[in-house]
Coordinates of C-alpha atoms in Angstrom, one line a residue:
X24 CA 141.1 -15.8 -20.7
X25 CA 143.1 -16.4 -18.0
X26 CA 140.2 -16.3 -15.8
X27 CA 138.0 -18.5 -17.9
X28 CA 140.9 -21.0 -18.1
X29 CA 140.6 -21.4 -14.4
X30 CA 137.4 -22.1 -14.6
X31 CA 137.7 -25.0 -16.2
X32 CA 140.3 -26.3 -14.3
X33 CA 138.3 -25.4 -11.4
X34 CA 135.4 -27.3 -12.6
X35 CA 137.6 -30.7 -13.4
X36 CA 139.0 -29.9 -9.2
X37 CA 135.0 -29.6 -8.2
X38 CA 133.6 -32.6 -10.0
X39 CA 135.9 -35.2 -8.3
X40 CA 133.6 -37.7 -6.2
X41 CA 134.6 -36.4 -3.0
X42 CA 134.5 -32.7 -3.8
X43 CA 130.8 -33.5 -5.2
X44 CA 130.2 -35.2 -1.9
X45 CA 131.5 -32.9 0.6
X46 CA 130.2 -29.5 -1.1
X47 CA 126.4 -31.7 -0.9
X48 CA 127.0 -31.9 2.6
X49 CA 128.1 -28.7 2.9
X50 CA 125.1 -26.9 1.3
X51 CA 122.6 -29.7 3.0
X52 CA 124.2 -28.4 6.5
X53 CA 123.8 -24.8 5.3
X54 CA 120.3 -25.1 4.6
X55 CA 119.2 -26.9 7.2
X56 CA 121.2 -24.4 9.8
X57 CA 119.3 -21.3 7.8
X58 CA 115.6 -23.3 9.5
X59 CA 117.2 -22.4 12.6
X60 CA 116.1 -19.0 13.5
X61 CA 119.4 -17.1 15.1
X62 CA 121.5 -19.9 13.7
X63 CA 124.0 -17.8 11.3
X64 CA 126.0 -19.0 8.8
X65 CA 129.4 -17.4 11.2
X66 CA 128.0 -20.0 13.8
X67 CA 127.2 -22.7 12.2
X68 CA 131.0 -22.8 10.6
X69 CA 132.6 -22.1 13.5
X70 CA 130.4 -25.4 15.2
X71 CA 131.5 -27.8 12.2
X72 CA 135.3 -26.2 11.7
X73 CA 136.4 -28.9 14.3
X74 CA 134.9 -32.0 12.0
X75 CA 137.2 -30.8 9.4
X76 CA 140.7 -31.7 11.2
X77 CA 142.6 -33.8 9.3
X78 CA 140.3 -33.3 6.0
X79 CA 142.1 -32.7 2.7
X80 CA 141.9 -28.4 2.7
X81 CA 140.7 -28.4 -0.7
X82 CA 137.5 -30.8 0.6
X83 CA 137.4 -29.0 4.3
X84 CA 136.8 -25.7 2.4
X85 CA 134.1 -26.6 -0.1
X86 CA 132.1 -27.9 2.8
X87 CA 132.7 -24.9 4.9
X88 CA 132.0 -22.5 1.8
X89 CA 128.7 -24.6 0.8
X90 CA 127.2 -24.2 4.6
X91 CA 127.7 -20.8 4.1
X92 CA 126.3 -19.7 0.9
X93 CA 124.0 -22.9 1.7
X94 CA 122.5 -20.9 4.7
X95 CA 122.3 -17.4 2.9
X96 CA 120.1 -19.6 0.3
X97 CA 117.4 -20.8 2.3
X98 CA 116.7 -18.2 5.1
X99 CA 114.3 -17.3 3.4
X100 CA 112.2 -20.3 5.0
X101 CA 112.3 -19.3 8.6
X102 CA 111.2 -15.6 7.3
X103 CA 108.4 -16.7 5.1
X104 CA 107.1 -19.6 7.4
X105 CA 107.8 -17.8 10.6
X106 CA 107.6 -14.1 10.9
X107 CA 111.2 -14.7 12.6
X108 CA 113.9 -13.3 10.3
X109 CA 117.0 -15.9 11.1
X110 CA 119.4 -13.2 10.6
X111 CA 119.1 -9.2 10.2
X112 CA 119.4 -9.8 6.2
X113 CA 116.0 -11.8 6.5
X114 CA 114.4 -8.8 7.8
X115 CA 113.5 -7.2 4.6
X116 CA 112.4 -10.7 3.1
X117 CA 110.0 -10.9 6.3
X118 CA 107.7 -7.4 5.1
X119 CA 106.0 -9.3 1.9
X120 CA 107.1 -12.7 2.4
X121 CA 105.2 -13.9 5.9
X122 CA 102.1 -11.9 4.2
X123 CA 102.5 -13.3 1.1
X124 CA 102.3 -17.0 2.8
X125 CA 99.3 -15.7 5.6
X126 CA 97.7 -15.6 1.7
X127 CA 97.8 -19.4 1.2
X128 CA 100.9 -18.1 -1.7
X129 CA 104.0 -19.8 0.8
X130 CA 104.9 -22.2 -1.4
X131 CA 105.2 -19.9 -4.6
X132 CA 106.9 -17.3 -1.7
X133 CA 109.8 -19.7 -1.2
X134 CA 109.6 -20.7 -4.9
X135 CA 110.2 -17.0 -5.6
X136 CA 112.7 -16.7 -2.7
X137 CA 114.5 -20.2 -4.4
X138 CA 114.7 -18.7 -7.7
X139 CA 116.2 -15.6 -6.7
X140 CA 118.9 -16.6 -4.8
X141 CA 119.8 -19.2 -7.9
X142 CA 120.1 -16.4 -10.3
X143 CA 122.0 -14.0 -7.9
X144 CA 124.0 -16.9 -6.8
X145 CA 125.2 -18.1 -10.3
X146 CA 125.8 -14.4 -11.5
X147 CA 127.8 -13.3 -8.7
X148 CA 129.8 -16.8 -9.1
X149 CA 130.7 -15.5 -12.5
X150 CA 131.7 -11.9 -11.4
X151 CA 133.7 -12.9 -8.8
X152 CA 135.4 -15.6 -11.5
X153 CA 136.3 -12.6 -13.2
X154 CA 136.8 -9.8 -11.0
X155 CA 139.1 -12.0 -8.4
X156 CA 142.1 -11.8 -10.8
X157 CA 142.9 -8.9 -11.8
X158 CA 142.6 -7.3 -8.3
X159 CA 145.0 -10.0 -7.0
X160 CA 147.7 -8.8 -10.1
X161 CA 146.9 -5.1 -8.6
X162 CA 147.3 -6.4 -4.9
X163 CA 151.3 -8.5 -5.7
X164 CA 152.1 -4.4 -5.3
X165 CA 151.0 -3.8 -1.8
X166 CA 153.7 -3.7 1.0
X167 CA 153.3 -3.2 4.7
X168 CA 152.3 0.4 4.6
X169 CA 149.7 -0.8 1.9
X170 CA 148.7 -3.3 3.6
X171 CA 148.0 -1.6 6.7
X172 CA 146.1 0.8 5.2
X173 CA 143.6 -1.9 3.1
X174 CA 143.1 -3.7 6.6
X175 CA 142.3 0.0 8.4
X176 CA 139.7 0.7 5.6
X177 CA 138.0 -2.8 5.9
X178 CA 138.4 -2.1 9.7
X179 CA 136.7 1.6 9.5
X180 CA 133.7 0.7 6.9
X181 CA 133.0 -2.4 8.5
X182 CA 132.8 -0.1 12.2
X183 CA 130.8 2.9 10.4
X184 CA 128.1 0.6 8.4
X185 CA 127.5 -2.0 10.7
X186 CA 124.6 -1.9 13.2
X187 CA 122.6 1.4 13.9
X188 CA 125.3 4.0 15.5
X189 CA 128.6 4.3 14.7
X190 CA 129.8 4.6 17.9
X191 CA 128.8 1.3 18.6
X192 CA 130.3 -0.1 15.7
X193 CA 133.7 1.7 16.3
X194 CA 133.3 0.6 20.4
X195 CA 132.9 -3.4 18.7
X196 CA 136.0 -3.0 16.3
X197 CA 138.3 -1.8 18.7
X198 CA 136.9 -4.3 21.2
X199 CA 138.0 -7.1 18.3
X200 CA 141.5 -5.5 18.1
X201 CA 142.0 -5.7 22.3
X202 CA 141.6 -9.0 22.1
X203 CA 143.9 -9.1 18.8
X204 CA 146.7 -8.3 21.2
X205 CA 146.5 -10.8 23.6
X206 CA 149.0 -13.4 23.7
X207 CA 153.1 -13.6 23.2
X208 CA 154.1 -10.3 21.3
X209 CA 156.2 -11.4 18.2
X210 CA 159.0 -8.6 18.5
X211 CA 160.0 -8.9 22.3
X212 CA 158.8 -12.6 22.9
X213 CA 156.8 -11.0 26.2
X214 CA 153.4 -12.0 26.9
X215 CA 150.4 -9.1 26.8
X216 CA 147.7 -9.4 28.8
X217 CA 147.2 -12.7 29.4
X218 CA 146.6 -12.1 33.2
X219 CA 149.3 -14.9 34.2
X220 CA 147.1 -17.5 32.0
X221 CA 149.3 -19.7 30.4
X222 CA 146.2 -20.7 28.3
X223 CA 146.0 -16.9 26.8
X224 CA 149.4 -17.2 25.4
X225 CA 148.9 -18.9 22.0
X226 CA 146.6 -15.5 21.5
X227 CA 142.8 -15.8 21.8
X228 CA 141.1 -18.6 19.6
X229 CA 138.7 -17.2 17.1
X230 CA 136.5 -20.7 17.1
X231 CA 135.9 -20.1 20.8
X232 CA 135.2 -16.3 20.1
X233 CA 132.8 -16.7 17.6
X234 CA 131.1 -20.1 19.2
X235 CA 130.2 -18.0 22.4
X236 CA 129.7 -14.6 20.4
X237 CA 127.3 -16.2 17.7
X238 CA 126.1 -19.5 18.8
X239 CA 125.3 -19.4 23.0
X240 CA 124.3 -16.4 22.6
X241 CA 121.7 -16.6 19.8
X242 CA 120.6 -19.5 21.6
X243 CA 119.2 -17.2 24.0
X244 CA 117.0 -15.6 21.3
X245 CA 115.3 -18.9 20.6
X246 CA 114.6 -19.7 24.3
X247 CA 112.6 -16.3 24.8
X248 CA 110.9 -16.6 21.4
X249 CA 109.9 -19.7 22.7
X250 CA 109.1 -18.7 26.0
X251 CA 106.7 -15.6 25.1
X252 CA 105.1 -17.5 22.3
X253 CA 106.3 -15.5 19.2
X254 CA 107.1 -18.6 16.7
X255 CA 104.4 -18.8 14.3
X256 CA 104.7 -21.3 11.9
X257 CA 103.0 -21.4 8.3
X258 CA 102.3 -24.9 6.5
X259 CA 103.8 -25.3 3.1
X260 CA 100.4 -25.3 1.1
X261 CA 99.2 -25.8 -2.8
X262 CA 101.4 -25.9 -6.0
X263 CA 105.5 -25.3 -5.1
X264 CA 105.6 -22.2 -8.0
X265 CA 104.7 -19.3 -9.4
X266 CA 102.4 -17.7 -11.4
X267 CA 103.3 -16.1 -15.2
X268 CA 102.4 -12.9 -13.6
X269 CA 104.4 -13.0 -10.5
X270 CA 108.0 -13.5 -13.0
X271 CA 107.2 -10.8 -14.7
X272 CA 107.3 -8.6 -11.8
X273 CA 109.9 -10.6 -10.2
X274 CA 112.5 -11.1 -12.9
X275 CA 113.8 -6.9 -13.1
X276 CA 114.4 -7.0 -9.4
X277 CA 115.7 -10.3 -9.2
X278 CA 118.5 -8.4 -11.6
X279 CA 118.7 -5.4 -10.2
X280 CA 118.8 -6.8 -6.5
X281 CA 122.5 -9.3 -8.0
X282 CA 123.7 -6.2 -8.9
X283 CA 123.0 -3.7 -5.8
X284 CA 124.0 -6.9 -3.5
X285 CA 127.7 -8.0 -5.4
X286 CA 128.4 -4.5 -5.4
X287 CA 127.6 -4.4 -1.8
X288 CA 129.9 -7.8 -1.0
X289 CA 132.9 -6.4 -3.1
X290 CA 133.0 -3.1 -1.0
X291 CA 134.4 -4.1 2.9
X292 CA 132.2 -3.9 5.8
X293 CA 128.8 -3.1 3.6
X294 CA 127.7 -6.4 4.0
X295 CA 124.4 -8.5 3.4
X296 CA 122.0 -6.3 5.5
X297 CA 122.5 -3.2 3.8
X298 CA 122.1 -5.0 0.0
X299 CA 118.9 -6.2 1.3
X300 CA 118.0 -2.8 3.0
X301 CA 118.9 -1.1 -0.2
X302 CA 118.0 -3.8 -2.7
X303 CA 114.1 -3.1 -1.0
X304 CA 114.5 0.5 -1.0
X305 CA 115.3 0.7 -4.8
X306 CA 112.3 -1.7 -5.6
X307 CA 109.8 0.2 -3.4
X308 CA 110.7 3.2 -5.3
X309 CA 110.7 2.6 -8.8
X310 CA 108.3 0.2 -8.3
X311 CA 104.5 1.2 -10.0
X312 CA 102.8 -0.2 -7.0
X313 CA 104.5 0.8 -4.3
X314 CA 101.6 0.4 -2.2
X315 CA 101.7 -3.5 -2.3
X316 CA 104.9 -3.8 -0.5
X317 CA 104.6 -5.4 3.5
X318 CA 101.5 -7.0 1.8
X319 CA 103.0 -9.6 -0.5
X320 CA 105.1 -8.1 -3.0
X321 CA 107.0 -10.1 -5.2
X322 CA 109.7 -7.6 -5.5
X323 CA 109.8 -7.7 -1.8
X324 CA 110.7 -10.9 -1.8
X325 CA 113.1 -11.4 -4.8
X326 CA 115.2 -8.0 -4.5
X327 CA 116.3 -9.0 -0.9
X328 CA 116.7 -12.7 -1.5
X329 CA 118.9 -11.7 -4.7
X330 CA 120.9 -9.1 -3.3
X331 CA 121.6 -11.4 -0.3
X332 CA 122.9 -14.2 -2.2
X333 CA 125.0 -12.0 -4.4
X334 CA 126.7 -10.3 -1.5
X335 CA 127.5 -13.7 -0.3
X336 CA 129.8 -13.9 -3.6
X337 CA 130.8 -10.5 -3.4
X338 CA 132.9 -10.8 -0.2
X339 CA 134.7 -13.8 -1.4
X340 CA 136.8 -11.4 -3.8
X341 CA 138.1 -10.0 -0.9
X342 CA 138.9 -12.9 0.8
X343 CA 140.6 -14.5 -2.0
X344 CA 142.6 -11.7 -3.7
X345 CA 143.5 -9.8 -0.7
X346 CA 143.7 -11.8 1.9
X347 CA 140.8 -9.4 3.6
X348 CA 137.6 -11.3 5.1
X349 CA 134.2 -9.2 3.3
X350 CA 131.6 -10.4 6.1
X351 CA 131.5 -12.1 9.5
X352 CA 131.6 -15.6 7.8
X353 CA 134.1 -15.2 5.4
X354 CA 136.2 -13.7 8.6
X355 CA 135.3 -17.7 10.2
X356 CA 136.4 -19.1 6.6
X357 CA 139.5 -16.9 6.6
X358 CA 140.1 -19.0 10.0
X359 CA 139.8 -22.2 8.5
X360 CA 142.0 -21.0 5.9
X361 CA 145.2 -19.9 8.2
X362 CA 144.2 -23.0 10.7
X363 CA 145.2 -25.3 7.2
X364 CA 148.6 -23.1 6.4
X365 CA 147.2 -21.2 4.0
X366 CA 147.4 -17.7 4.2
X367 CA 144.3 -16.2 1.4
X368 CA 145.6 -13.4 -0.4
X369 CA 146.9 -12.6 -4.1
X370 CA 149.5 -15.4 -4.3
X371 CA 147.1 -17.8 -3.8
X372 CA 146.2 -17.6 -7.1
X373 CA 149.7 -19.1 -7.8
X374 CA 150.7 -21.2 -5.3
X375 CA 147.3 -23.1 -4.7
X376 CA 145.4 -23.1 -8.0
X377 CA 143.4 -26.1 -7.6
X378 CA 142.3 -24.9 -4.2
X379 CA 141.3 -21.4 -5.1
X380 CA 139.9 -22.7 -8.3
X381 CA 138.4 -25.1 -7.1
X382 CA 136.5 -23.5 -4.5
X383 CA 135.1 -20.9 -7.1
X384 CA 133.9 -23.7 -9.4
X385 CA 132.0 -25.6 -6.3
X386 CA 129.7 -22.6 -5.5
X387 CA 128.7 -23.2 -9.3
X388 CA 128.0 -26.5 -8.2
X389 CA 126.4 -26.2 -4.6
X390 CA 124.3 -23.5 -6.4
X391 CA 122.6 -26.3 -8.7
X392 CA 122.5 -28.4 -5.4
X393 CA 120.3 -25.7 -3.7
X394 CA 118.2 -25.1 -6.0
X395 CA 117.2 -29.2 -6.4
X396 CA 117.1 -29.0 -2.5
X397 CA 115.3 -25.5 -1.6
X398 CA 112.2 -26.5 -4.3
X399 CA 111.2 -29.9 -3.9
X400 CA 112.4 -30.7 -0.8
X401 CA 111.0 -27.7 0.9
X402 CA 108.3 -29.3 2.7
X403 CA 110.1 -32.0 4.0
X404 CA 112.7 -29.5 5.4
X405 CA 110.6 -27.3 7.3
X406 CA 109.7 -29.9 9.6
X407 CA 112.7 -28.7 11.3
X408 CA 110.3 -25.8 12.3
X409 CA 108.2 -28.5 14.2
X410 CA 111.4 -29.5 16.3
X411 CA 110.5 -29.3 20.1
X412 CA 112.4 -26.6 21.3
X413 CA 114.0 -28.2 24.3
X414 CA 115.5 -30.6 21.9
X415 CA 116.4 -28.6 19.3
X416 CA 118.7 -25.9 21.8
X417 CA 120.3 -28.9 23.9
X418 CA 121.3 -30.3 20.6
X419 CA 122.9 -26.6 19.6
X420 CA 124.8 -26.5 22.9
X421 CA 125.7 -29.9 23.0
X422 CA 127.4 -29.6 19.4
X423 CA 129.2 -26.1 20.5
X424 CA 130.3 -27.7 23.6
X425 CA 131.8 -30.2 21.7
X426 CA 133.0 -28.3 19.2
X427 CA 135.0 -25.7 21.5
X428 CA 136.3 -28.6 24.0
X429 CA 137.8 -30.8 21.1
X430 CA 139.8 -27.6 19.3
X431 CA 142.6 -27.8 22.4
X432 CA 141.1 -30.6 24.7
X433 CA 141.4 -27.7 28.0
X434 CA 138.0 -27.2 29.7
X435 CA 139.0 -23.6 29.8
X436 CA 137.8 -22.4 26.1
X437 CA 134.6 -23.8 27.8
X438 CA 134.6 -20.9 30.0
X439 CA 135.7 -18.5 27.9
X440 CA 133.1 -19.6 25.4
X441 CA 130.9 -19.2 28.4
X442 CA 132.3 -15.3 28.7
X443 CA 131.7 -15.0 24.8
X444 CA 128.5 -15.9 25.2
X445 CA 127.2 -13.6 27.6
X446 CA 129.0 -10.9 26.0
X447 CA 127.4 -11.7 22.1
X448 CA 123.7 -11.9 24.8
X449 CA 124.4 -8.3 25.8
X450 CA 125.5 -6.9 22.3
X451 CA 122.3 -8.2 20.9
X452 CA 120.7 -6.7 23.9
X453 CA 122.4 -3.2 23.1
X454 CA 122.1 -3.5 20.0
X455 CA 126.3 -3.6 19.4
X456 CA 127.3 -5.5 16.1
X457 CA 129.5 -8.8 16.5
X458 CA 130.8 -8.6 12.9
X459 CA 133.1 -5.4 14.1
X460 CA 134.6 -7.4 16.7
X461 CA 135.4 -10.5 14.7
X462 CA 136.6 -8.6 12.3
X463 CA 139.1 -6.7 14.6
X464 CA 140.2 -10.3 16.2
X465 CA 141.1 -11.8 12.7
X466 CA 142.3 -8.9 11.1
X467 CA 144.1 -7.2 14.5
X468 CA 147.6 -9.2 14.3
X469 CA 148.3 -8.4 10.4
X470 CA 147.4 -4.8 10.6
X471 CA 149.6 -4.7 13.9
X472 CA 152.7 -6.3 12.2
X473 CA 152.2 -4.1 8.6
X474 CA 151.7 -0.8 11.3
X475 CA 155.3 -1.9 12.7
X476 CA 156.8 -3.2 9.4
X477 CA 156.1 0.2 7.5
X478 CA 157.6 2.1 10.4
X479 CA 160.5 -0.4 10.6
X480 CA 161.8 0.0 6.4
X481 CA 160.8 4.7 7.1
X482 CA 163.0 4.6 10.6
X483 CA 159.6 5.7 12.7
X484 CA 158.6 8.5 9.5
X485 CA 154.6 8.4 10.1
X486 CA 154.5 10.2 6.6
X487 CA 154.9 7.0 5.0
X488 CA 151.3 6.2 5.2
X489 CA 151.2 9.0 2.6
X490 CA 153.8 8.7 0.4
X491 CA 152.4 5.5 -1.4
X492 CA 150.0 6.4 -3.6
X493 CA 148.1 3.2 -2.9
X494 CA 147.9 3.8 0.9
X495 CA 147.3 7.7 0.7
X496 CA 144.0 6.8 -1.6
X497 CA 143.1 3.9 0.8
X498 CA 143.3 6.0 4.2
X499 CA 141.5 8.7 2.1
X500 CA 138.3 6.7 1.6
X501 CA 138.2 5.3 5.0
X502 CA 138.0 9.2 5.8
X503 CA 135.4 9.3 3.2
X504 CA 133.3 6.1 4.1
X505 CA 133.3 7.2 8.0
X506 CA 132.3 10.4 6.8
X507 CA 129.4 9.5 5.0
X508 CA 127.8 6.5 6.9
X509 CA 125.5 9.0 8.6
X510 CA 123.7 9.9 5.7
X511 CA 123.9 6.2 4.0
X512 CA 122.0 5.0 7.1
X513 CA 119.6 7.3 7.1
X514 CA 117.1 5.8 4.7
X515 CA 117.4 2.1 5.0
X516 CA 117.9 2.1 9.3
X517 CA 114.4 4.3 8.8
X518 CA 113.0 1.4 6.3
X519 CA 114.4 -1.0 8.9
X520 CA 112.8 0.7 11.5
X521 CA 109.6 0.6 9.8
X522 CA 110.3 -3.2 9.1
X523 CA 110.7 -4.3 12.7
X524 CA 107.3 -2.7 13.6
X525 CA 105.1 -4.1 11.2
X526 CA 106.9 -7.2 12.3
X527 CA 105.9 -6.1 15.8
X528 CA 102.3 -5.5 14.4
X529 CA 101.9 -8.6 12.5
X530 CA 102.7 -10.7 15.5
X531 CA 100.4 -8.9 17.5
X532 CA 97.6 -9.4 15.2
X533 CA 98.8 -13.4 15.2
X534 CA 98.3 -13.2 19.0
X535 CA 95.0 -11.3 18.8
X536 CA 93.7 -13.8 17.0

């Protein structure tokens, strides 16, 4: 009841005039960042966090939240119309979807895609609505030592089940929590490793950090795309829906895909690559025609798209009960939330209702926005397909430049957004995950002070970590989760794998012909 109370309450906070307008601009941003290939939702927040200084929080953060969940919605479009998955989640929508549309069936494949995410999207909504309480009554419990040992099992899942290799992973987290540690240590008041920059004192800025990792770097992407020819583009063609048939297959894995994906969100570190890998592998295996999928499958196309938008609500339970980002973007959000004073967590439930209710009830909202915005509108939007390039990345730049400069006014985050930059070029190069990293920057400081806290109140006792019952069980399953990512990623990086290279095929044949 509680939970349904604030609902309510969180609806009459949403439907205020300005609320209304700024979560429409904030999904309208969102979708027209996911027609950017590369474009993330992390980047695009981090670009736009600097228009929101001096915004009421409550409005700042329904816009923020609406760009992301707004760009999770409708990147389906770039994979559909493309070939070019936007992000790695888009991967597994690329298999059927670009076939289904090299059919003359785009329009109902982004119909399909639209409808999906609406239903994940409005379910998830709900379970977080639900879910978000009674973990934040179990989280007033936690101390430092449990505390440290939540953040080290968000830290350790996110390393294991991000990317490819573990290694890798593990190399990007620790990488994150290197940088955690620059800037004026809060016991001794001495500065670490800030190389005699004055600049490097106020610790490392996690806007500049994720405008070079995400942003100038991706940009990169788009430039040799470009280059070498491999943007194919699809015209949005015949009736925008489906047929009778086509629900009927869709609607089980539309279902199936919320579930796999919000599970997904709610667990740390999972995240919305491996709910789309896993929503697909599910589908592909019960499915009676497994031969259809990477040839159009409907399944192929509403399983990902579900599981994806799902997820998206899935890590906001994390966020907002514990205080413990669930995915690159909500790591950005998290940001925005401790650049406003507000620290997310399981009193934030009491001491900023209409915020935190709020904020639920407006992804209720932006989700009824999308959907009148992915479905007739479609068309019209995916002119930003038909952008010329050297416009479209001048304007990207210009708009990170502007971003980065404004958030201290020193020409020296330039640079470093410079370094960031060249650094997120050769991860995607290597093939290292960025989400580990930001993940260790924003969640570095807290797990440093709980590490010192809990060996503060036990006079330097390590066994403390083991006494609580809480901590003991949360150390044990990042032992556990570590332990089994090998065999988790076994079958969907293999399905991935296989993705990528029909991927590789299809835009071969596209050359060929």
């Amino acid at each position: 009841m509680e939970s349904l109370y604030g609902i309510l309450h969180g609806l009459a906070v949403a439907i205020q005039p300005t609320h209304l307008l700024y979560t429409l601009i904030g999904v309208f941003i969102g979708t027209m960042i996911s027609h950017l290939p590369g474009i993330g939702p992390s980047a695009g927040i981090a670009l736009l966090i600097p228009v929101t200084f001096g915004m009421d929080p409550i409005t700042a953060l329904m816009m923020l939240t609406g760009i992301y969940y707004g760009c999770m919605y409708g990147g389906a479009v770039t994979a559909i119309l493309l070939n070019t998955p936007g992000d790695a989640a888009a991967v597994m929508t690329v298999l059927d979807g670009y076939p289904m549309a090299r059919r003359g069936r785009a329009a109902a494949a982004l119909a399909i895609a639209g409808v999906s995410s609406f239903i994940a999207g409005m379910i998830g909504v709900t379970c977080l609505s639900f879910v978000a309480v009674p973990l934040a009554a179990v989280a007033l419990h936690f101390g430092p030592t449990e505390y440290f040992a939540l953040i080290f099992f968000a830290l350790s899942t996110v390393g294991a089940l991000n990317g490819n290799s573990i290694a890798k992973g593990m190399m990007a987290v620790f990488m994150g929590l290197g940088l955690a540690t620059i800037g004026i240590d809060l016991q001794s008041g001495v500065p670490r490793f800030t190389m005699g920059l004055s600049q490097l004192q106020d610790r490392v800025s996690f806007l500049v950090v994720v405008v070079g990792l995400f942003a100038i770097a991706e940009v990169s992407r788009m430039v040799e795309g470009t280059l070498g020819g491999t943007l194919h583009s699809v015209k949005v063609e015949g009736k925008l829906w489906f047929t009778k048939k086509e629900w009927r297959r869709a609607r089980p894995a539309i279902f199936r895909g919320t579930a796999v994906g919000f599970l997904c969100g709610a667990a740390p570190g999972l995240g919305g690559t491996l709910a789309a890998m896993l929503s697909y592998v599910l589908e592909k295996k019960i499915s009676k025609h497994p031969e259809e999928f990477g040839k159009g499958a409907v399944e192929g196309i509403a399983a990902p798209e579900a599981a994806t938008n799902a997820d998206t609500c899935g890590a906001f339970v994390h966020l907002l009960a514990l205080g413990v980002p669930g995915s690159g973007a909500t790591a950005v959000i998290m940001g925005a939330f401790i650049m406003y004073g507000i620290q997310p967590g399981p009193m934030l439930f009491h001491t900023q209702p209409d915020l935190v209710w709020g904020l639920i009830a407006s992804m209720y909202i932006g989700n009824i926005m999308l959907l009148v915005l992915n479905l007739p509108l479609v068309g019209i939007l995916s002119k930003i397909l038909y952008v010329p390039p050297g416009i479209l990345l001048c304007l990207i730049l210009g708009i990170a430049s502007a971003g980065v400069y404004s958030f201290n006014n020193d020409v020296f985050d330039l640079y470093l957004a410079l370094a960031f930059g060249v650094l997120g070029y050769l991860f995607r190069k290597l093939d290292v995950p960025k989400a580990p990293l930001l993940f260790g920057l924003i969640l570095g400081h807290t797990l440093e002070q709980s590490f010192r806290q809990a060996l503060t109140i036990s006079n330097g006792d390590p066994t403390v970590f083991f006494r609580s019952p809480i901590a003991a069980g949360l150390l044990l399953c990042a032992a556990v989760m570590v332990a089994a990512s090998v065999w988790s990623k076994r079958r969907p990086v293999k399905e991935l794998q296989q993705a990528e290279e029909r991927i590789a095929q299809q835009r071969l044949a596209e050359e060929q012909r």
